[in-house]
Coordinates of C-alpha atoms in Angstrom, one line a residue:
M1 CA -0.1 0.3 -0.3
E2 CA 1.4 3.6 -1.2
I3 CA 1.1 5.2 2.5
M4 CA 2.9 2.4 4.2
T5 CA 5.3 1.6 2.7
A6 CA 6.0 5.8 1.8
A7 CA 6.5 6.2 5.5
K8 CA 9.8 3.8 5.6
L9 CA 11.2 5.6 2.5
A10 CA 14.4 7.6 3.6
S11 CA 14.3 10.9 2.4
D12 CA 16.5 12.2 0.5
E13 CA 17.5 15.8 2.7
V14 CA 16.7 13.6 6.1
K15 CA 18.7 10.5 6.7
S16 CA 17.8 8.2 8.8
T17 CA 19.8 8.5 11.6
D18 CA 19.1 12.0 12.0
P19 CA 16.8 13.4 14.2
V20 CA 13.2 14.0 12.8
I21 CA 12.2 16.5 15.9
E22 CA 14.7 18.6 17.7
V23 CA 14.6 21.3 20.5
D24 CA 17.8 22.9 22.2
H25 CA 17.5 24.6 25.2
V26 CA 14.2 27.0 23.8
S27 CA 13.6 29.2 25.7
F28 CA 9.5 31.5 25.6
A29 CA 7.5 34.0 27.2
Y30 CA 4.1 35.4 26.9
N31 CA 4.7 39.2 28.6
Q32 CA 7.5 38.4 30.2
N33 CA 5.9 35.6 31.4
L34 CA 8.4 32.5 31.0
V35 CA 6.8 30.0 29.8
L36 CA 9.4 27.5 28.9
D37 CA 12.9 28.1 29.9
D38 CA 15.5 25.7 28.3
V39 CA 13.7 23.1 27.3
S40 CA 15.2 20.1 24.4
L41 CA 14.6 17.0 22.8
T42 CA 15.1 14.9 20.4
V43 CA 12.6 12.3 18.2
M44 CA 14.5 10.1 16.2
P45 CA 12.7 8.3 13.4
G46 CA 10.1 5.9 14.3
E47 CA 9.9 7.6 17.0
F48 CA 6.3 7.3 18.6
V49 CA 6.6 9.9 21.9
S50 CA 3.4 11.9 24.1
L51 CA 3.5 15.3 25.2
L52 CA 2.7 15.4 28.3
G53 CA 1.3 19.1 30.5
A54 CA -1.1 20.1 32.8
N55 CA -3.2 22.8 31.3
G56 CA -1.2 25.9 30.9
S57 CA 2.6 24.2 31.3
G58 CA 3.5 25.1 27.7
K59 CA 2.7 22.3 25.2
S60 CA 0.5 23.6 23.2
T61 CA 3.2 26.8 22.9
L62 CA 6.0 24.6 22.0
L63 CA 3.9 22.7 19.2
K64 CA 3.6 26.3 17.9
I65 CA 6.8 26.9 17.9
L66 CA 7.4 23.1 15.9
L67 CA 5.0 24.4 13.3
G68 CA 6.2 27.6 13.1
E69 CA 4.0 29.4 14.5
L70 CA 6.2 31.3 17.5
A71 CA 9.9 32.0 17.4
P72 CA 11.8 31.0 20.9
L73 CA 13.7 34.0 22.1
S74 CA 16.5 31.7 23.2
G75 CA 18.0 28.4 21.7
T76 CA 17.0 26.6 17.8
V77 CA 14.4 24.1 16.4
K78 CA 15.2 21.7 13.4
L79 CA 12.1 20.3 12.2
L80 CA 13.1 16.8 9.8
G81 CA 16.5 18.7 9.4
R82 CA 14.9 22.4 9.1
N83 CA 14.0 25.2 10.8
P84 CA 11.1 25.1 10.1
H85 CA 10.5 29.7 9.4
H86 CA 11.9 27.5 6.2
M87 CA 10.1 25.1 5.6
K88 CA 8.7 24.6 2.5
N89 CA 6.5 21.1 1.2
W90 CA 4.8 21.4 4.7
S91 CA 3.1 17.6 3.3
R92 CA 5.6 16.2 4.9
I93 CA 4.4 16.9 8.2
G94 CA 0.3 15.4 8.9
Y95 CA -0.9 17.9 11.4
V96 CA -4.3 16.7 13.9
A97 CA -5.6 19.9 15.6
Q98 CA -7.1 20.5 18.8
N99 CA -11.7 20.0 18.7
R100 CA -10.7 19.8 14.8
A101 CA -14.0 17.0 15.1
A102 CA -16.0 18.8 16.8
T103 CA -16.2 21.9 13.5
Y104 CA -17.2 19.2 11.4
S105 CA -20.9 18.5 13.2
G106 CA -23.5 19.0 10.8
F107 CA -20.8 20.1 8.4
P108 CA -22.1 19.0 4.2
A109 CA -18.9 16.6 3.9
T110 CA -18.2 13.4 2.8
V111 CA -15.9 11.4 5.0
E112 CA -13.8 11.1 1.3
E113 CA -13.9 15.0 1.0
V114 CA -12.4 15.9 3.7
V115 CA -9.7 13.2 3.3
L116 CA -9.6 14.3 0.5
A117 CA -9.2 18.5 0.7
H118 CA -5.5 17.7 2.6
L119 CA -4.6 17.3 -1.2
Y120 CA -5.8 20.4 -3.2
E121 CA -2.3 22.2 -2.5
S122 CA -1.3 19.0 -4.8
I123 CA -4.8 18.3 -7.4
G124 CA -5.9 22.6 -7.9
L125 CA -8.3 24.2 -5.6
L126 CA -10.7 23.9 -8.9
R127 CA -9.7 20.9 -10.4
L128 CA -12.0 17.0 -9.4
P129 CA -9.5 14.5 -7.8
G130 CA -8.7 11.8 -10.4
R131 CA -9.1 7.7 -9.5
K132 CA -5.6 7.7 -9.1
T133 CA -6.6 10.1 -5.9
R134 CA -8.8 8.5 -4.7
D135 CA -7.1 5.8 -3.6
K136 CA -5.0 7.4 -2.1
A137 CA -8.2 8.8 0.3
Y138 CA -9.4 5.4 0.1
N139 CA -6.0 3.4 1.4
A140 CA -5.8 6.1 4.1
L141 CA -8.9 6.0 5.3
E142 CA -8.3 2.0 5.7
L143 CA -5.1 2.6 7.4
V144 CA -7.8 3.7 10.1
G145 CA -10.4 1.5 9.3
M146 CA -12.8 4.3 8.1
Q147 CA -12.2 2.4 5.0
D148 CA -16.6 2.2 4.8
F149 CA -17.5 5.3 5.6
V150 CA -16.1 7.2 2.3
K151 CA -19.5 8.3 1.2
R152 CA -21.2 9.1 4.6
P153 CA -21.3 13.3 5.9
I154 CA -18.3 13.2 8.4
G155 CA -21.1 15.8 10.2
E156 CA -22.9 12.4 11.0
L157 CA -19.7 9.8 12.6
S158 CA -19.3 9.5 16.3
G159 CA -16.3 11.8 17.9
G160 CA -14.2 8.2 17.6
Q161 CA -14.8 7.8 13.7
Q162 CA -14.1 11.9 13.9
Q163 CA -10.7 11.4 14.3
R164 CA -9.8 7.9 12.7
V165 CA -10.7 10.3 9.3
L166 CA -8.3 13.1 10.3
L167 CA -5.7 11.1 11.5
A168 CA -6.4 9.8 7.7
R169 CA -6.2 13.2 6.1
A170 CA -2.9 14.0 7.6
M171 CA -1.9 10.7 6.6
V172 CA -3.1 10.8 3.1
A173 CA -0.3 12.9 2.0
S174 CA 2.1 10.2 2.6
P175 CA 3.7 11.8 6.0
E176 CA 7.5 11.5 7.7
L177 CA 5.9 12.8 10.9
V178 CA 2.2 13.5 12.3
L179 CA 1.9 16.1 15.2
L180 CA -1.2 15.2 17.0
D181 CA -2.8 17.9 19.4
E182 CA -5.1 16.4 22.2
P183 CA -6.9 14.1 19.5
T184 CA -8.9 11.8 22.6
T185 CA -10.6 15.3 23.9
G186 CA -13.6 15.1 24.2
V187 CA -13.5 11.4 23.3
D188 CA -14.7 8.6 25.4
A189 CA -12.1 6.0 27.8
A190 CA -13.2 3.3 25.4
N191 CA -12.6 5.6 22.4
A192 CA -9.4 6.9 23.8
E193 CA -7.7 3.9 24.9
A194 CA -8.8 2.5 21.0
H195 CA -6.8 5.7 19.4
F196 CA -4.0 4.7 20.8
E197 CA -3.7 1.0 20.3
L198 CA -4.5 2.6 16.3
L199 CA -1.5 4.8 16.9
A200 CA 0.7 2.4 18.9
R201 CA -0.8 -0.1 15.2
L202 CA 0.7 2.5 13.1
N203 CA 3.5 3.5 14.5
K204 CA 4.7 -0.6 14.0
E205 CA 3.9 -0.9 10.7
T206 CA 4.0 2.1 8.5
G207 CA 7.7 3.0 10.4
L208 CA 5.7 6.8 11.2
T209 CA 7.9 9.4 13.8
I210 CA 4.3 9.9 15.8
L211 CA 4.5 12.8 18.3
V212 CA 1.0 12.8 20.8
V213 CA 0.0 15.9 22.0
T214 CA -1.5 14.4 25.5
H215 CA -2.4 15.6 29.3
D216 CA -3.1 11.4 30.5
M217 CA -0.6 9.3 31.2
A218 CA -2.6 6.6 32.2
K219 CA -4.1 6.8 27.9
S220 CA -0.3 7.2 26.7
A221 CA 2.2 5.2 29.2
E222 CA 1.4 1.3 27.4
H223 CA 1.8 2.8 23.0
V224 CA 5.0 5.2 23.5
R225 CA 8.3 4.0 23.9
R226 CA 8.2 7.8 26.1
S227 CA 7.5 10.8 27.5
F228 CA 8.4 14.1 27.4
C229 CA 6.8 16.4 30.8
L230 CA 6.5 19.7 31.0
E231 CA 6.1 21.4 34.5
D232 CA 6.8 24.1 35.6
G233 CA 8.2 25.2 32.2
T234 CA 10.5 22.8 32.4
M235 CA 11.4 19.5 30.5
V236 CA 11.3 16.2 32.2
C237 CA 11.9 12.4 29.9
L238 CA 10.7 9.9 30.7
A239 CA 11.1 6.0 29.5
K240 CA 8.3 3.8 29.2
E241 CA 9.5 1.7 32.4
Q242 CA 9.8 5.6 34.6
M243 CA 6.6 6.6 33.7
K244 CA 4.6 2.4 35.3
I245 CA 6.2 3.7 38.2
E246 CA 5.7 6.6 37.7
L247 CA 1.5 5.4 37.7
A248 CA 2.4 3.1 40.3
H249 CA 3.0 6.1 42.9
R250 CA 0.3 8.3 41.7
H251 CA -1.9 4.2 42.2
Q252 CA -1.4 3.4 45.0
H253 CA -1.8 7.5 47.5
P254 CA -5.3 7.7 45.3
D255 CA -5.6 10.3 48.7
H256 CA -3.9 12.3 46.8
H257 CA -6.2 12.7 43.5
H258 CA -3.3 13.0 41.6
S259 CA -3.9 14.6 38.0
A260 CA -1.2 16.3 34.8
D261 CA -1.7 19.4 37.6
D262 CA 0.6 17.2 40.2
K263 CA 4.6 17.1 40.5
L264 CA 6.0 14.5 38.5
H265 CA 7.2 11.8 41.2
T266 CA 9.8 10.1 39.2
H267 CA 12.5 13.4 37.5
V268 CA 15.0 11.2 35.4
H269 CA 16.2 14.0 32.5
S270 CA 16.4 11.1 30.5
S271 CA 16.5 13.1 27.3
D272 CA 19.9 13.8 28.0
A273 CA 21.4 9.7 28.2
H274 CA 19.3 10.3 24.9
D275 CA 20.9 12.9 23.0
D276 CA 24.0 10.6 24.1
D277 CA 23.4 7.4 23.0
H278 CA 23.1 8.5 19.3
G279 CA 26.2 10.6 18.5
H280 CA 22.9 13.4 18.9
D281 CA 25.3 17.0 18.4
H282 CA 22.9 19.6 19.1
N283 CA 26.3 22.4 18.2
N284 CA 24.9 21.8 14.5
A285 CA 21.5 22.5 15.4
I286 CA 20.3 26.2 12.8
R287 CA 19.4 29.3 14.5
R288 CA 16.1 30.0 14.5
G289 CA 15.8 34.1 13.2

């Protein structure tokens, strides 16, 4: 299948051993209120990772910096080897925005049309999609198990089904990286778990690099390789085993009413160790302008 193999192919611009995401000592402030303080993270090709944090922790700010919507006060950012402000081919990156599914309530478009809309830049806004383009949309929907809903109005689908369609839309151009912002917001527990299972399967089967922004460690911990946890503007990187320890600690102390706002019990800055394991040199990062 075309979409499944495209994510496995090495890019001409980024070697398979180069980081897909590289954030190096980034700081950012709103009106002199420091939101991100010397934050660093590295995501390698084929990884499935999460960015965790409570509301107001800086998750959305960091995501906007990755997407080139904001520029950091200091530090550098690379996305697929490039400064986001210099990125030209954004089709290499799939993005699912927060609460996007809610906008499709009563929206007069079919599932197929929603997915095809992501290809209009390549096919032309006023041109009708041909057979090959429609096959791409079908293949993307098949990957997320929504191929039987091609002609169904998207407004008639459940929240969980709409999220799958939006994931297909993000994947239809065969990206190398997919970013998801709180994809399970407004979705019940069963569908939230199913969505993380789907992301884990796509990561395993296609080699797609995935970063999911979420406040829910419990749902993501079983599926992601690592979690980057934002807390008081600083970053803590937790491996899978460390996440299990953190969740076990919370389970053993239910009277503390643990939530995403609580301090992490496990304070291990393993991101530096991960960079060392890959021989990563932060000094080669491109300075944002």
